[in-house]
Short mmCIF file of C-alpha atoms in Angstrom, two decimals:
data_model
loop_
_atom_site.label_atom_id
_atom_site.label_comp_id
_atom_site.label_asym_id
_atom_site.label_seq_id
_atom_site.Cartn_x
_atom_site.Cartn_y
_atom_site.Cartn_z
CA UNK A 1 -21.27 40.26 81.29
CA UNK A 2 -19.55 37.00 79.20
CA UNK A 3 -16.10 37.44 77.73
CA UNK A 4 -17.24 36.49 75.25
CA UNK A 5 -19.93 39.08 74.38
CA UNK A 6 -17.46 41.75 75.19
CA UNK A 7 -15.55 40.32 71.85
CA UNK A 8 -16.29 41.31 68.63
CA UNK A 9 -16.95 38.36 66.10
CA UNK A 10 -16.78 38.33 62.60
CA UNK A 11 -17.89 35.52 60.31
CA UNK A 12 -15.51 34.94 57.02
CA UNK A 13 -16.96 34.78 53.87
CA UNK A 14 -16.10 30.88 52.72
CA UNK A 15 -15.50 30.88 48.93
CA UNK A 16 -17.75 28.01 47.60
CA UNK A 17 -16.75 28.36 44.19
CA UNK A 18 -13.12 27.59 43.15
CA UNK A 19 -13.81 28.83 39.73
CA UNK A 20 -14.45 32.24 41.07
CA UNK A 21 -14.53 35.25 38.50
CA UNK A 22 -11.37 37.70 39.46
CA UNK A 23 -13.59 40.55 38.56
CA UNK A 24 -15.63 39.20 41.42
CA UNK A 25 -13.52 37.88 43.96
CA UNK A 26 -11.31 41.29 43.08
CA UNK A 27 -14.41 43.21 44.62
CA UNK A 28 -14.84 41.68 47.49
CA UNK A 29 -11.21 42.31 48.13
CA UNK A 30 -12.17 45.76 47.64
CA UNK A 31 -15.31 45.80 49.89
CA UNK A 32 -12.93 44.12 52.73
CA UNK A 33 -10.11 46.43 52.32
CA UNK A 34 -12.69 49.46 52.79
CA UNK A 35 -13.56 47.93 55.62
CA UNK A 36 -10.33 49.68 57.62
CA UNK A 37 -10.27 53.14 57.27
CA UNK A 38 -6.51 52.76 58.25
CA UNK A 39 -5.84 50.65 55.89
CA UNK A 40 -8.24 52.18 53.08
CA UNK A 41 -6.81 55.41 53.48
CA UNK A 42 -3.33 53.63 52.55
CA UNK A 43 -5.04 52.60 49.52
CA UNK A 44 -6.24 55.99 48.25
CA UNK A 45 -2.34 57.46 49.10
CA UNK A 46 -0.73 54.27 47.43
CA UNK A 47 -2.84 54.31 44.23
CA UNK A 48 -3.32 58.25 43.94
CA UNK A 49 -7.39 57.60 43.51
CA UNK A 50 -9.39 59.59 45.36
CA UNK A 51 -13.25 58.65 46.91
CA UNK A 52 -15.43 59.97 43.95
CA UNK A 53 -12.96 57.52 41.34
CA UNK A 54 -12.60 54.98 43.19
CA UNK A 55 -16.32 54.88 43.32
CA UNK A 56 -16.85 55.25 39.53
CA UNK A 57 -13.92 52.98 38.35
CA UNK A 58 -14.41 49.96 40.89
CA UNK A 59 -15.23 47.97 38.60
CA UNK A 60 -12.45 48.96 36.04
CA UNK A 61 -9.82 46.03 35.61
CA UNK A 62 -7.04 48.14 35.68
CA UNK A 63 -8.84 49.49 39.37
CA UNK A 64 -9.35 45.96 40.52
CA UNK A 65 -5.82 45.21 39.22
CA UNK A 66 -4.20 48.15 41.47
CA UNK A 67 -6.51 46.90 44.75
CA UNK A 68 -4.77 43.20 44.05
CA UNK A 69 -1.37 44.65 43.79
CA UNK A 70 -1.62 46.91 46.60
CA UNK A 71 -2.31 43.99 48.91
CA UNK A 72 0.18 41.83 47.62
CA UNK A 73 2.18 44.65 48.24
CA UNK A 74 1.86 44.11 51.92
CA UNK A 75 1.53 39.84 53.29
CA UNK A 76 -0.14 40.78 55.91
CA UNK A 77 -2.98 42.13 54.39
CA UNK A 78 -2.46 39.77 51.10
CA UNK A 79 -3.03 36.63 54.30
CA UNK A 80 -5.98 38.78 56.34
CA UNK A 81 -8.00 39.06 53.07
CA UNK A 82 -7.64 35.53 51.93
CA UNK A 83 -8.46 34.29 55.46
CA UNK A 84 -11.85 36.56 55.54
CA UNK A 85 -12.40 35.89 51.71
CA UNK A 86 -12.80 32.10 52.78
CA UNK A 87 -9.73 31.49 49.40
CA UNK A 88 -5.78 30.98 49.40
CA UNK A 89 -3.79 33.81 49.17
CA UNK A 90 -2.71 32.55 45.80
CA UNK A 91 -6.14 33.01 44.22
CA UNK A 92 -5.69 36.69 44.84
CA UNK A 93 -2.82 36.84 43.25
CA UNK A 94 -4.29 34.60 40.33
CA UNK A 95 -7.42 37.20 40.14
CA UNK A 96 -4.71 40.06 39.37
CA UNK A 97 -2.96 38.00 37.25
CA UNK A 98 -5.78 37.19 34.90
CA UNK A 99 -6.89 40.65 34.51
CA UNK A 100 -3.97 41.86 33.98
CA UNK A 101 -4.10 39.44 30.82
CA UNK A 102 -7.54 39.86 29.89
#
């Protein structure tokens, strides 16, 4: 067997638009940081949300605002998210930013 089938491979999303809605790129954040249970869970115990609100506020502002912050809480995951979101860490932080201020 190849080495390289052994390995798992993810493509990145590549952000095509640089006008990006926060709302939007906010979710996908979301949807990525799901993605890790580990790292989910974290979420959940960080925010004090729970499954069944998470699922009926994820599209809330003030949600989407708490996902931002919770991964700018932590660079490394602020940088992994970026990297797979195909966008600068910076427009994460801009997303939370302007809906906070919406």
């Amino acid at each position: 067997m190849s080495s390289i089938a052994s390995k798992p491979y993810s493509m990145p999303i590549r952000e095509t638009n640089a006008d990006r809605d926060p709302a939007a790129l906010a979710l996908n954040a979301l949807v990525w940081l799901l993605g890790d249970g580990a790292r989910a869970d974290r979420l959940l115990a960080m925010t004090g949300l729970d499954v069944p609100s998470l699922r009926a506020r994820a599209g809330d502002p003030a949600t989407l605002v708490a996902v931002l912050g919770f991964l700018e809480a932590y660079e490394p995951d602020l940088i992994d998210c970026a990297a797979a979101l195909g966008v600068a860490p910076a427009a994460l932080v801009h997303a939370r930013q302007a809906l906070e201020n919406a």
